[in-house]
Amino acid sequence: MKIGLLGHGVVGRGVTEIIDGHFPQITVSSILVKDLSEGNDPRYTTDAYQILNDPRIDIVIECMGGIEPAFTYVKTALENGKHAVTSNKKMLSHHLKELTDTAEANHRSLRFEASCGGCIPWIHELERTQRIDEITSFRGIMNGTTNYILSDMTGSGADFNETLKEAQKLGYAEADPSDDIDGNDVAYKCCISAFSAFHKAVDPDDIPHFGIRHLKKSDIAYAKADGRVIKLIGRGCLNEEKLSVWVMPVMLRGDDPMCLVSSNLNRIELSCRTLGTASFGGQGAGSLPTAHAVVQDVLSIEDSGIPKTWETSDNHIETVRGTYYVSGRDLSLFEPVSAECHDGWVLTHEMSLQELSALMQNSHDVFVCEVSR
Ligand code: HSE
């Protein structure tokens, strides 16, 4: 089996390390890099079409990141009769429908285990569960960088920016870490999870996402005083055919198992009638854990299984209700919906996520966090 690899950064290097070291029957024959000075590997090329048009290549693995040209390359690979594996959640969440259709039209597999939850076989479990039952909801810690920051700030009172730098050094953070700390990365992962769990393609730009950019030590202290822990949680649920997907920090009750998830670890749960709730955990970011998921996809490509049907869906966040802690300098917009107002923070009445999103759109430098029941 011959592989063409697009991108040789944190994940791509992990992929060559695993395949070159463990699978003599699989050959990574060409590697697309931006610049030949990235290293002296004889497989390096700067011409993507040398890979995409090579009839000897069976599978194209895309680990470049970014929407373009990654999307065009993956689509072309499928159209040229190759199977495709990608770890690129941003590209995938914006083009799930088109790429799935292209794969199906060309009778090829498109696999993307590494795009959500690093090494956790999450997409696989979503698909496997549906052999028996319909999934009703999922929720999880799906971003290693922010969990690393939250764990350190909660555990040792570490400084936000210092911890973020550490996460960047360890290869957890995105090229632009705003995607991590503002919750976009989790929104992409929720979009892909919702597609796999419910067969509904929601536009990632319609997923409300609130991150931890404006989190302060005082917010953590507030949660601690109430026996709670703040985690960034992505969620999706299907209620009477209405899909809701959203991302926000949550002040979890201290006895919630999610509170114990530390460092770059992820933990994601799915729920359905017959099994109740099942949780899956592991390293959600980093070179080898993510590459492990990519290589698992390569190994399963022969029996990629369940045919996918999907429909587009609105995001029904008006059906999601919660109570929210909001902190920041100017909270005047939140006063009318507050149950408690204090200097620097408020607690809202129960309200819809849609109402909250509208208020957040007109607010600046505000940290918001759901207070779990
Ligand atoms: N930046 C991502 C994270 C990488 O921190 O989880 C893995 O998707």
Short mmCIF file of C-alpha atoms and ligand atoms in Angstrom, two decimals, residues 89 114-115 118 142-146 172-174 180 185 189 266 284-286 290, ligand 1:
data_model
loop_
_atom_site.label_atom_id
_atom_site.label_comp_id
_atom_site.label_asym_id
_atom_site.label_seq_id
_atom_site.Cartn_x
_atom_site.Cartn_y
_atom_site.Cartn_z
CA LYS A 89 -10.98 19.49 11.56
CA ALA A 114 -7.76 12.08 14.12
CA SER A 115 -9.84 15.20 13.59
CA GLY A 118 -6.60 12.91 19.18
CA MET A 142 -12.26 18.06 23.17
CA ASN A 143 -9.38 20.52 23.23
CA GLY A 144 -6.03 19.58 24.75
CA THR A 145 -4.61 23.09 24.83
CA THR A 146 -7.42 24.67 26.83
CA TYR A 172 -0.80 20.84 21.36
CA ALA A 173 -1.88 24.30 20.22
CA GLU A 174 -3.05 25.28 16.74
CA ASP A 180 -8.05 26.86 20.78
CA ASP A 185 -11.42 24.21 17.48
CA LYS A 189 -14.89 18.95 16.40
CA ASN A 266 -9.71 14.67 26.36
CA GLY A 284 -6.42 14.72 22.64
CA ALA A 285 -3.44 16.45 21.07
CA GLY A 286 0.22 15.90 20.32
CA THR A 290 -2.89 12.11 16.77
N1 HSE B 1 -5.11 22.26 19.14
C1 HSE B 1 -5.80 21.04 19.30
C2 HSE B 1 -5.98 20.75 20.78
C3 HSE B 1 -5.03 19.92 18.64
O1 HSE B 1 -5.34 21.45 21.59
O2 HSE B 1 -6.78 19.90 21.14
C4 HSE B 1 -5.75 18.63 18.54
O3 HSE B 1 -6.91 18.73 17.78
#
